[in-house]
Amino acid sequence: MKFDTRRLTIKQIHKDLIKKKYSVRDLITACLNCYEKYNKKINAILNLNERIIEEAEKCDKDFFKNNEIILEKPLFGIPFAIKDNYSTKGLPTTAGSKVLKDYIPPYDATVIRYLKKAGALIIGKSNMDAWGHGSSGENSDFGPTRNPFDCSKTPGGSSSGSAAALASGMCIASTGTDTGGSIRLPACFCNVVGLKPTYGRVSRFGIIAMGSSLDSIGHFTNSVYDSALILSITARIDPYDSTTFSLKNEIPFHFFLEGRQKTNSKDLFLESVIYNIYAKKNKKNFTLGVIKEFITDKGINLSVKKAFEKSCKLLEDNGFKLQEISIPHIKYSLSAYYIIVMAEISSNLGRMDGIRFGFNRSYFGAEAIRRILIGTYVLSAGYYDAYYKKALKIRTLIKNEFNKALESVDAIISPVSPSPPFKIGERSNDPVAMYLSDIFLTPVNLAGLPSLSVPTFPAEKMPSSIQIIAKQGYEALLFIIGSKFEAIRGKIGIPLKI
Amino acid sequence: MNRQKKSISLEMINHLCKLSHLPLNKKEILLFQPQISEIIDFIKQLSELNLEKIPETYQVTGLCNVTRGDRLEGVSLTQNQCLSQAKGKKNYLFEVKSVFESDEI
């Protein structure tokens, strides 16, 4: 049974399963075929789930006994690649680092429990920059992941394997984490949809921490609808993570995309904050802000700029209003981000002592060592005020400036990356050049806002995306705008070159 | 080739290694020094700003005092599960290096 897993969405698969076009086992076999074909070259998956076929067969048995199971389990039979910093019980979890080379967690991360409960299957653990430290996948202690559209180029990072696995058909969705762009950049470089939810939307429990005030738990999909569907499963208050929140009386995010405005409780729906936006703006037009400081940035590659401008024009031609906005302190956000994240990294990695799990600290790679040392430096006596405290103040300014801008526009759009996917090795010896990859992404993490990366027209024949940013908690708006953009943009066909 | 003034001295890196328990030898410290100096130069950009009146942001959720009752809730890990990943264990305890000997990293 041959079919192209790259073009499949969760929505389509469930329709096909009901029509008995193929079984879950067939689907998993097709994904595994892609793994067999491509993984040696692109190194997206570090460890396969050896029991996946067995689990797929069980799904088929359960479906045969009870057709309604797809309604009860919204992710029934869907194979996920899981970024290797998510604790998965019984499956190796390395966070891309030799320190945890042999670590097998005795428990599942909260998100993994939710995904499993919704019927999802885990096909394997995906490669990543060790500890999330990187923008290209080159900092993995287990070899870099390669971009499925051009193997000499990076797939972006740090969720490199998750994006590459999805783009090459090894799975139908994948998970990631975004602390300074680590979902949005690989989503952009691999031509898939990437969601960075609001900080605190999705539980961080069981996910190996990088920067605890910045880590956002998100995912990659082939469509905006699928992204909304998965968020409906993962976004809830978790007693194991006291930084989680939710908006009052929310309805599942994908309901807005189906026009399913009626729920059982009329009051529940009417009280929904997001309903008010949808009801008001569905007939009228959304206003999208374009950050003036990004547009004048001389560091943007010309093709990327053209692709972004083409996207803006497309939106304007289809009823969206574009308006220039300003984030005056945005040029300091990269420095502030790196100070804060390195400080938090140095603290979080203190637990890797080789006593309760893993190997000792001599197993850390170069980028981890750099970040721990600099993090320790900025927190140490005599330097704390000059660096860390100052960075926290910049964070206040950036957060306030974004919130102010989002009062005059519904959402903000921007390019995701200042350049098309770069060559492996091009920036690996220049940490600062590597850090500049995140220039459009880190301000969003500092402000704690949600952002959706949606593929747009290619730049230099390689994938390129736009980023849509909204107020805290307003992911539904991201999905509404994102799916409208998907519809008017049409299909983007870039061939795999593995 | 000009001798660049390194923003961070070898002594400082040595000090940071001790603070963060990173066992680097002299050769490794020499290798890291220029890269770390370059990164410090990059983040020093913030020093040009005067931010006295601005408060710090420690977290962006605005949540405060999230508590629960002091009751046993849910299943925790068994002793065996906790010990399952340790390289050194004895009598249901984690085995650690002696604490009261010399203070090497």
Coordinates of C-alpha atoms in Angstrom, one line a residue:
Chain A
M1 CA 0.0 0.0 0.0
K2 CA 1.8 3.1 -1.2
F3 CA 0.8 6.6 -0.2
D4 CA 2.6 9.8 0.5
T5 CA 2.7 10.4 4.2
R6 CA 4.1 13.9 3.6
R7 CA 0.9 15.3 2.3
L8 CA -1.3 13.7 5.0
T9 CA -3.1 15.6 7.8
I10 CA -4.7 14.3 10.9
K11 CA -8.1 15.4 9.6
Q12 CA -7.6 13.5 6.3
I13 CA -6.3 10.4 8.0
H14 CA -9.3 10.1 10.2
K15 CA -11.6 10.5 7.2
D16 CA -9.6 7.8 5.4
L17 CA -9.7 5.4 8.4
I18 CA -13.4 5.7 8.7
K19 CA -13.8 5.0 4.9
K20 CA -11.4 2.0 5.5
K21 CA -9.0 3.3 2.8
Y22 CA -6.2 1.9 4.8
S23 CA -5.5 0.8 8.4
V24 CA -3.4 2.4 11.2
R25 CA -0.8 -0.4 10.5
D26 CA -0.6 0.6 6.9
L27 CA -0.1 4.3 7.9
I28 CA 2.7 3.4 10.4
T29 CA 4.3 1.1 7.8
A30 CA 4.4 4.0 5.3
C31 CA 6.0 6.2 7.9
L32 CA 8.5 3.6 8.8
N33 CA 9.3 3.2 5.1
C34 CA 10.3 6.9 5.0
Y35 CA 12.4 6.3 8.1
E36 CA 14.2 3.4 6.4
K37 CA 14.7 5.4 3.2
Y38 CA 15.8 8.7 4.6
N39 CA 17.0 8.6 8.2
K40 CA 20.5 7.3 7.6
K41 CA 21.1 10.5 5.5
I42 CA 19.2 13.1 7.5
N43 CA 19.5 11.7 11.0
A44 CA 16.2 13.0 12.2
I45 CA 15.2 10.2 14.5
L46 CA 17.6 9.0 17.3
N47 CA 15.6 6.1 18.7
L48 CA 12.6 4.2 17.2
N49 CA 9.8 3.0 19.3
E50 CA 10.4 -0.7 18.8
R51 CA 6.7 -1.5 19.7
I52 CA 5.1 0.8 17.2
I53 CA 3.8 -1.9 14.9
E54 CA 2.3 -3.8 17.8
E55 CA 0.7 -0.6 19.0
A56 CA -0.7 0.2 15.5
E57 CA -2.2 -3.3 15.3
K58 CA -3.9 -2.7 18.7
C59 CA -5.3 0.5 17.3
D60 CA -6.8 -1.4 14.4
K61 CA -8.3 -4.0 16.7
D62 CA -9.8 -1.3 18.9
F63 CA -11.2 0.5 15.9
F64 CA -12.8 -2.7 14.6
K65 CA -14.5 -3.2 17.9
N66 CA -15.6 0.3 18.2
N67 CA -16.0 2.8 15.3
E68 CA -16.7 5.7 17.6
I69 CA -13.1 5.5 19.0
I70 CA -12.0 8.3 16.6
L71 CA -14.5 10.7 18.2
E72 CA -13.4 9.7 21.7
K73 CA -9.7 10.0 20.9
P74 CA -9.0 13.0 18.7
L75 CA -5.4 11.8 17.8
F76 CA -6.3 8.2 17.3
G77 CA -3.6 6.3 15.5
I78 CA -1.5 9.4 14.6
P79 CA 2.2 8.8 14.7
F80 CA 4.3 11.5 16.4
A81 CA 8.0 12.1 16.5
I82 CA 8.8 13.4 20.0
K83 CA 11.7 15.8 20.6
D84 CA 14.2 14.0 22.7
N85 CA 13.9 16.4 25.6
Y86 CA 10.5 15.1 26.4
S87 CA 10.5 12.3 29.1
T88 CA 9.0 9.2 27.6
K89 CA 8.6 6.3 30.0
G90 CA 10.7 3.3 28.8
L91 CA 12.0 5.1 25.8
P92 CA 15.6 6.6 25.8
T93 CA 15.6 10.4 26.4
T94 CA 18.9 12.0 25.7
A95 CA 18.1 15.7 25.1
G96 CA 20.6 15.3 22.3
S97 CA 23.4 15.1 24.8
K98 CA 26.0 12.4 25.7
V99 CA 25.4 13.2 29.4
L100 CA 22.0 11.4 29.0
K101 CA 23.1 8.9 26.4
D102 CA 21.7 6.0 28.5
Y103 CA 18.9 7.7 30.3
I104 CA 15.5 6.0 30.2
P105 CA 12.9 8.0 32.2
P106 CA 10.7 6.1 34.6
Y107 CA 7.8 8.5 33.8
D108 CA 6.1 10.3 31.0
A109 CA 6.0 14.1 30.6
T110 CA 2.5 15.5 31.1
V111 CA 2.1 16.3 27.4
I112 CA 3.1 12.7 26.5
R113 CA 0.3 11.5 28.9
Y114 CA -2.2 13.8 27.2
L115 CA -1.1 12.8 23.7
K116 CA -1.3 9.0 24.5
K117 CA -4.7 9.5 26.2
A118 CA -5.9 11.1 23.0
G119 CA -4.8 8.0 21.0
A120 CA -1.5 9.3 19.6
L121 CA 1.3 6.9 18.8
I122 CA 5.0 7.6 19.3
I123 CA 7.1 6.6 16.3
G124 CA 10.4 7.7 17.8
K125 CA 12.5 10.3 19.6
S126 CA 13.8 13.0 17.4
N127 CA 17.3 14.5 17.2
M128 CA 18.0 18.0 18.6
D129 CA 20.7 20.5 19.5
A130 CA 21.9 19.2 22.9
W131 CA 19.8 20.6 25.7
G132 CA 18.1 22.9 23.1
H133 CA 21.2 24.9 22.7
G134 CA 21.3 25.8 19.0
S135 CA 19.5 27.1 15.9
S136 CA 20.7 24.5 13.4
G137 CA 20.8 21.0 14.8
E138 CA 24.6 21.0 14.6
N139 CA 25.1 21.0 18.4
S140 CA 23.6 17.5 18.7
D141 CA 26.1 15.1 20.4
F142 CA 24.8 12.4 18.0
G143 CA 25.5 14.1 14.7
P144 CA 23.6 16.9 12.9
T145 CA 20.2 16.5 11.3
R146 CA 20.1 17.5 7.6
N147 CA 17.5 19.5 5.8
P148 CA 15.3 17.1 3.7
F149 CA 15.1 19.8 1.0
D150 CA 18.9 20.1 0.6
C151 CA 21.1 17.8 2.7
S152 CA 24.0 20.2 2.6
K153 CA 21.9 22.6 4.6
T154 CA 20.6 22.8 8.2
P155 CA 17.0 22.1 9.1
G156 CA 17.1 24.7 11.8
G157 CA 17.1 24.0 15.5
S158 CA 16.9 23.2 18.2
S159 CA 13.9 21.0 17.3
S160 CA 15.8 19.9 14.2
G161 CA 14.8 16.2 14.1
S162 CA 11.1 16.9 14.7
A163 CA 10.8 19.3 11.8
A164 CA 12.9 17.1 9.4
A165 CA 11.0 13.9 10.4
L166 CA 7.7 15.5 9.6
A167 CA 8.9 17.1 6.4
S168 CA 10.2 13.7 5.2
G169 CA 7.1 11.8 6.0
M170 CA 8.4 9.8 9.0
C171 CA 5.5 11.0 11.1
I172 CA 2.2 13.0 10.8
A173 CA 3.0 15.4 13.6
S174 CA 5.9 16.1 15.9
T175 CA 6.6 17.9 19.2
G176 CA 9.1 20.6 20.0
T177 CA 10.1 23.2 22.5
D178 CA 10.6 26.9 21.7
T179 CA 12.8 29.0 24.1
G180 CA 14.2 31.4 21.6
G181 CA 12.8 30.2 18.3
S182 CA 13.5 26.5 18.5
I183 CA 10.1 25.5 16.9
R184 CA 9.6 28.4 14.6
L185 CA 13.0 28.3 12.9
P186 CA 13.0 24.6 12.0
A187 CA 9.4 24.8 11.0
C188 CA 10.4 27.6 8.6
F189 CA 13.5 25.7 7.3
C190 CA 11.5 22.5 6.8
N191 CA 8.3 24.0 5.3
V192 CA 5.9 22.9 8.0
V193 CA 3.6 24.6 10.4
G194 CA 5.2 25.3 13.8
L195 CA 3.3 26.6 16.9
K196 CA 5.0 28.3 19.8
P197 CA 2.1 28.6 22.3
T198 CA 1.9 31.3 25.0
Y199 CA 4.3 30.6 27.8
G200 CA 2.4 28.7 30.4
R201 CA -0.2 27.4 27.9
V202 CA 1.2 23.9 27.9
S203 CA 2.7 22.0 30.8
R204 CA 6.5 21.8 31.0
F205 CA 6.5 18.9 33.5
G206 CA 8.7 16.1 32.4
I207 CA 10.4 18.2 29.7
I208 CA 14.1 18.8 30.3
A209 CA 14.3 22.4 31.2
M210 CA 16.4 24.9 29.3
G211 CA 15.3 28.4 30.3
S212 CA 12.4 28.0 32.8
S213 CA 10.9 31.4 32.3
L214 CA 11.0 31.1 28.5
D215 CA 10.5 27.4 27.5
S216 CA 7.2 27.0 25.5
I217 CA 6.0 23.6 24.6
G218 CA 4.6 23.3 21.1
H219 CA 4.5 21.2 18.0
F220 CA 4.8 20.8 14.2
T221 CA 2.1 19.8 11.7
N222 CA 1.3 19.8 8.0
S223 CA -1.6 22.1 8.4
V224 CA -2.9 24.9 10.7
Y225 CA -6.0 22.9 11.5
D226 CA -3.9 20.0 12.8
S227 CA -1.9 22.4 14.9
A228 CA -5.1 23.8 16.5
L229 CA -6.4 20.2 17.1
I230 CA -3.2 19.2 18.9
L231 CA -3.2 22.3 21.1
S232 CA -6.7 21.5 22.2
I233 CA -5.2 18.3 23.6
T234 CA -2.0 19.7 25.2
A235 CA -3.2 23.1 26.5
R236 CA -4.6 22.8 30.0
I237 CA -3.7 23.7 33.6
D238 CA -1.4 21.0 35.1
P239 CA -1.1 20.7 38.8
Y240 CA 2.5 19.4 38.2
D241 CA 3.4 22.8 36.5
S242 CA 2.3 25.8 38.5
T243 CA 3.2 28.2 35.7
T244 CA 0.3 26.9 33.5
F245 CA -2.8 29.0 32.9
S246 CA -5.8 28.9 30.7
L247 CA -8.4 31.5 29.7
K248 CA -11.9 31.3 31.2
N249 CA -14.4 29.1 29.4
E250 CA -12.3 28.3 26.4
I251 CA -13.6 26.0 23.6
P252 CA -11.3 23.7 21.6
F253 CA -9.1 25.7 19.3
H254 CA -9.9 23.9 16.1
F255 CA -13.6 24.5 16.6
F256 CA -13.1 28.0 15.3
L257 CA -11.7 26.6 12.0
E258 CA -14.7 24.5 11.4
G259 CA -17.2 27.2 12.0
R260 CA -18.5 25.1 14.9
Q261 CA -19.8 28.0 16.9
K262 CA -22.5 26.1 18.6
T263 CA -21.6 24.2 21.7
N264 CA -23.8 22.6 24.3
S265 CA -23.5 25.5 26.6
K266 CA -24.5 28.8 25.0
D267 CA -23.1 30.7 27.9
L268 CA -19.8 28.9 27.8
F269 CA -19.4 30.0 24.2
L270 CA -20.6 33.5 24.6
E271 CA -18.3 34.1 27.5
S272 CA -15.3 33.0 25.5
V273 CA -12.9 35.8 25.0
I274 CA -12.0 34.5 21.6
Y275 CA -15.6 34.3 20.5
N276 CA -15.7 38.0 20.7
I277 CA -12.9 38.4 18.4
Y278 CA -14.1 35.8 15.9
A279 CA -17.7 37.1 15.9
K280 CA -16.5 40.7 15.4
K281 CA -13.7 40.1 13.0
N282 CA -15.1 37.4 10.8
K283 CA -17.1 39.9 8.8
K284 CA -14.7 42.8 9.2
N285 CA -11.0 42.7 8.4
F286 CA -8.1 41.9 10.7
T287 CA -5.4 44.4 11.1
L288 CA -1.9 43.0 11.0
G289 CA 1.1 44.9 12.4
V290 CA 4.5 44.9 10.7
I291 CA 7.4 45.8 12.9
K292 CA 9.2 48.8 11.4
E293 CA 12.5 47.9 13.1
F294 CA 12.5 44.5 11.4
I295 CA 11.8 45.8 7.9
T296 CA 14.7 48.3 8.0
D297 CA 17.0 45.6 9.3
K298 CA 19.9 45.4 6.8
G299 CA 20.7 41.9 7.8
I300 CA 17.7 40.3 6.0
N301 CA 18.4 38.3 2.9
L302 CA 16.9 39.9 -0.2
S303 CA 14.9 36.8 -1.3
V304 CA 13.5 36.3 2.2
K305 CA 12.5 39.9 2.2
K306 CA 10.8 39.5 -1.2
A307 CA 8.9 36.4 0.0
F308 CA 7.7 38.3 3.0
E309 CA 6.6 41.3 1.0
K310 CA 4.8 39.0 -1.4
S311 CA 3.0 37.4 1.6
C312 CA 2.0 40.9 2.9
K313 CA 0.6 41.8 -0.5
L314 CA -1.3 38.6 -0.7
L315 CA -2.9 39.3 2.7
E316 CA -3.7 42.9 1.7
D317 CA -5.3 41.7 -1.5
N318 CA -7.5 39.4 0.6
G319 CA -9.0 41.8 3.0
F320 CA -6.3 42.1 5.7
K321 CA -5.1 45.6 6.7
L322 CA -1.4 46.1 7.3
Q323 CA -0.1 48.7 9.6
E324 CA 3.4 49.7 10.7
I325 CA 4.1 49.3 14.4
S326 CA 7.2 50.0 16.4
I327 CA 9.0 48.0 19.2
P328 CA 11.6 50.6 20.1
H329 CA 13.8 48.4 22.3
I330 CA 13.7 45.4 20.0
K331 CA 17.3 45.7 19.0
Y332 CA 18.3 44.8 22.6
S333 CA 16.2 41.7 22.8
L334 CA 18.8 39.3 21.5
S335 CA 21.4 40.3 24.1
A336 CA 18.8 40.4 26.9
Y337 CA 17.5 36.9 25.7
Y338 CA 21.0 35.4 25.8
I339 CA 21.8 36.8 29.2
I340 CA 18.6 35.5 30.7
V341 CA 18.6 32.1 29.0
M342 CA 22.2 31.4 29.8
A343 CA 21.6 32.3 33.4
E344 CA 18.7 30.0 33.6
I345 CA 20.6 27.2 31.7
S346 CA 23.5 27.3 34.1
S347 CA 21.0 26.8 36.9
N348 CA 19.0 24.1 35.3
L349 CA 22.0 22.1 34.1
G350 CA 23.3 22.1 37.7
R351 CA 21.2 19.0 38.2
M352 CA 23.2 17.0 35.7
D353 CA 25.7 15.6 38.2
G354 CA 25.8 11.9 37.0
I355 CA 24.6 10.8 40.5
R356 CA 20.8 10.0 40.1
F357 CA 20.9 9.6 36.3
G358 CA 23.2 10.1 33.3
F359 CA 26.9 10.6 33.1
N360 CA 29.0 13.2 34.8
R361 CA 29.7 16.8 33.8
S362 CA 32.8 16.0 31.7
Y363 CA 30.4 14.7 29.0
F364 CA 29.0 18.2 28.3
G365 CA 29.5 19.4 24.7
A366 CA 31.1 22.7 23.8
E367 CA 28.0 24.9 23.4
A368 CA 26.6 23.6 26.8
I369 CA 29.9 24.5 28.4
R370 CA 29.9 28.0 26.9
R371 CA 26.4 28.6 28.1
I372 CA 27.0 27.3 31.6
L373 CA 30.1 29.4 32.0
I374 CA 28.5 32.6 30.7
G375 CA 25.3 32.0 32.7
T376 CA 27.4 31.5 35.8
Y377 CA 29.3 34.7 35.0
V378 CA 26.2 36.9 34.6
L379 CA 24.8 35.7 37.8
S380 CA 28.0 35.9 39.8
A381 CA 28.8 38.6 42.4
G382 CA 29.8 41.8 40.8
Y383 CA 28.2 41.1 37.5
Y384 CA 24.6 40.3 38.4
D385 CA 23.4 43.9 38.3
A386 CA 25.2 44.8 35.1
Y387 CA 24.0 41.9 33.1
Y388 CA 21.2 39.8 34.5
K389 CA 19.2 42.5 36.3
K390 CA 19.6 44.8 33.3
A391 CA 18.4 42.1 31.0
L392 CA 15.3 41.6 33.1
K393 CA 14.5 45.3 32.7
I394 CA 14.9 45.1 29.0
R395 CA 12.4 42.2 29.2
T396 CA 9.9 44.5 30.9
L397 CA 10.3 47.1 28.1
I398 CA 9.9 44.6 25.3
K399 CA 6.9 43.0 27.0
N400 CA 5.2 46.4 27.4
E401 CA 6.1 47.5 23.9
F402 CA 4.5 44.4 22.4
N403 CA 1.4 44.7 24.6
K404 CA 1.0 48.3 23.5
A405 CA 1.4 47.4 19.8
L406 CA -1.1 44.6 20.1
E407 CA -3.7 47.2 21.3
S408 CA -3.7 48.9 17.9
V409 CA -3.5 45.7 15.8
D410 CA -5.1 42.2 16.0
A411 CA -1.8 40.4 15.4
I412 CA 1.8 41.0 14.2
I413 CA 3.4 39.4 11.2
S414 CA 7.1 39.1 10.5
P415 CA 9.6 36.9 8.7
V416 CA 10.9 34.0 10.7
S417 CA 14.5 33.9 9.6
P418 CA 16.7 36.6 8.3
S419 CA 18.2 34.1 5.8
P420 CA 17.2 30.9 3.9
P421 CA 18.5 27.7 5.5
F422 CA 22.2 28.0 5.7
K423 CA 24.9 25.4 5.0
I424 CA 26.0 22.9 7.6
G425 CA 29.2 24.2 9.0
E426 CA 28.7 27.8 7.9
R427 CA 28.0 29.2 11.4
S428 CA 29.1 26.4 13.7
N429 CA 32.4 28.0 14.5
D430 CA 30.9 31.4 15.1
P431 CA 28.5 31.4 18.1
V432 CA 27.4 35.0 17.7
A433 CA 26.6 34.5 14.0
M434 CA 24.5 31.4 15.0
Y435 CA 22.7 33.5 17.7
L436 CA 21.7 36.1 15.1
S437 CA 19.5 33.4 13.4
D438 CA 17.0 34.0 16.2
I439 CA 16.7 37.8 15.8
F440 CA 13.0 37.8 14.8
L441 CA 12.1 35.1 17.3
T442 CA 13.6 35.8 20.7
P443 CA 11.5 39.0 21.4
V444 CA 8.4 36.8 21.3
N445 CA 9.8 34.5 24.0
L446 CA 10.8 37.5 26.2
A447 CA 7.3 38.8 26.0
G448 CA 5.7 35.4 26.6
L449 CA 3.5 35.7 23.5
P450 CA 2.1 32.9 21.2
S451 CA 3.4 32.7 17.6
L452 CA 2.6 30.5 14.6
S453 CA 5.1 29.9 11.8
V454 CA 3.3 29.2 8.5
P455 CA 5.1 28.3 5.3
T456 CA 5.0 30.9 2.5
F457 CA 6.6 31.4 -0.9
P458 CA 10.2 30.0 -1.2
A459 CA 13.3 32.1 -0.9
E460 CA 16.2 31.0 -3.1
K461 CA 14.1 27.8 -3.8
M462 CA 14.3 26.8 -0.2
P463 CA 11.4 27.0 2.4
S464 CA 10.5 30.3 4.0
S465 CA 7.8 31.2 6.5
I466 CA 5.9 34.1 8.0
Q467 CA 5.4 34.4 11.7
I468 CA 2.1 35.5 13.2
I469 CA 2.2 36.8 16.8
A470 CA -0.8 37.5 19.0
K471 CA -1.7 38.6 22.6
Q472 CA -1.1 36.1 25.5
G473 CA -3.7 33.3 25.3
Y474 CA -4.9 34.3 21.8
E475 CA -3.8 31.2 19.9
A476 CA -7.3 30.9 18.4
L477 CA -6.6 34.1 16.6
L478 CA -3.3 32.7 15.3
F479 CA -5.1 29.7 13.9
I480 CA -7.9 31.8 12.3
I481 CA -5.4 34.1 10.5
G482 CA -3.0 31.2 9.7
S483 CA -5.7 29.1 8.1
K484 CA -6.9 32.0 6.1
F485 CA -3.4 32.6 4.9
E486 CA -3.0 28.8 4.0
A487 CA -6.1 29.0 2.0
I488 CA -5.2 32.1 -0.1
R489 CA -1.5 31.0 -0.4
G490 CA -2.3 27.7 -2.0
K491 CA 0.1 24.7 -2.2
I492 CA 3.8 25.2 -1.9
G493 CA 5.7 22.5 -3.8
I494 CA 9.3 22.2 -2.9
P495 CA 10.8 18.7 -3.8
L496 CA 12.7 16.7 -1.2
K497 CA 16.3 16.2 -2.1
I498 CA 17.7 13.4 0.1
Chain B
M1 CA 47.9 39.7 14.0
N2 CA 46.7 42.1 16.7
R3 CA 46.5 40.9 20.2
Q4 CA 42.8 41.1 21.0
K5 CA 42.1 42.3 24.5
K6 CA 40.1 39.4 25.9
S7 CA 37.0 40.5 27.8
I8 CA 37.3 37.6 30.1
S9 CA 40.5 36.4 31.7
L10 CA 41.8 32.9 32.1
E11 CA 41.6 33.3 35.9
M12 CA 37.9 34.3 35.6
I13 CA 37.1 31.3 33.5
N14 CA 38.9 29.1 36.0
H15 CA 36.8 30.7 38.7
L16 CA 33.6 30.1 36.7
C17 CA 34.6 26.4 36.2
K18 CA 34.9 26.0 39.9
L19 CA 31.5 27.7 40.6
S20 CA 29.7 25.6 38.0
H21 CA 31.6 22.3 38.6
L22 CA 32.8 22.0 35.0
P23 CA 36.0 20.0 34.9
L24 CA 38.0 21.9 32.2
N25 CA 41.7 21.6 31.8
K26 CA 44.1 24.5 30.9
K27 CA 44.0 23.6 27.2
E28 CA 40.2 23.6 27.0
I29 CA 40.0 26.9 28.9
L30 CA 42.4 28.5 26.4
L31 CA 40.2 27.2 23.5
F32 CA 37.0 28.6 25.1
Q33 CA 38.4 32.0 26.1
P34 CA 38.1 33.8 22.7
Q35 CA 34.6 32.5 22.0
I36 CA 33.3 33.4 25.5
S37 CA 34.9 36.8 25.2
E38 CA 33.2 37.4 21.9
I39 CA 29.8 36.5 23.3
I40 CA 30.3 38.7 26.4
D41 CA 31.2 41.6 24.0
F42 CA 28.0 41.0 22.2
I43 CA 25.8 41.0 25.3
K44 CA 27.6 44.0 26.7
Q45 CA 25.5 46.1 24.3
L46 CA 23.0 46.5 27.2
S47 CA 25.5 48.6 29.2
E48 CA 24.8 51.6 27.0
L49 CA 21.2 51.9 28.4
N50 CA 20.1 53.6 31.5
L51 CA 17.3 51.6 33.0
E52 CA 17.2 52.7 36.6
K53 CA 13.5 53.4 36.7
I54 CA 12.4 50.2 35.0
P55 CA 11.3 47.2 37.1
E56 CA 12.5 43.7 36.4
T57 CA 10.3 41.0 34.8
Y58 CA 10.9 37.6 36.4
Q59 CA 8.0 35.8 34.8
V60 CA 5.4 36.7 32.2
T61 CA 2.3 34.8 33.4
G62 CA 1.4 37.2 36.2
L63 CA 0.5 34.2 38.3
C64 CA 1.2 34.5 42.0
N65 CA 1.1 32.0 44.9
V66 CA -0.2 29.0 43.1
T67 CA -0.8 26.6 46.0
R68 CA -2.6 23.4 46.8
G69 CA -3.5 21.6 50.0
D70 CA -0.8 19.6 51.8
R71 CA -2.3 16.2 50.9
L72 CA -1.0 13.1 49.1
E73 CA -2.2 13.3 45.6
G74 CA -1.6 10.9 42.8
V75 CA 1.1 8.3 42.3
S76 CA 4.7 9.1 42.8
L77 CA 7.7 7.0 41.7
T78 CA 8.6 3.9 43.6
Q79 CA 12.1 3.6 45.2
N80 CA 13.2 1.2 42.5
Q81 CA 12.0 3.6 39.7
C82 CA 13.9 6.4 41.3
L83 CA 17.1 4.4 41.6
S84 CA 16.7 2.7 38.2
Q85 CA 18.9 5.2 36.4
A86 CA 21.7 5.7 38.9
K87 CA 25.2 4.4 38.2
G88 CA 26.0 3.9 41.8
K89 CA 23.5 2.6 44.4
K90 CA 23.6 0.7 47.6
N91 CA 21.0 -0.4 50.1
Y92 CA 18.3 1.6 48.2
L93 CA 20.4 4.7 48.4
F94 CA 22.2 6.8 45.8
E95 CA 26.0 6.4 46.0
V96 CA 27.9 9.7 45.9
K97 CA 31.5 10.8 46.0
S98 CA 32.7 11.5 49.5
V99 CA 31.9 15.1 50.5
F100 CA 34.4 15.7 53.3
E101 CA 37.6 15.0 51.4
S102 CA 39.6 17.5 49.2
D103 CA 37.5 20.1 47.3
E104 CA 38.3 19.0 43.8
I105 CA 35.6 19.4 41.2

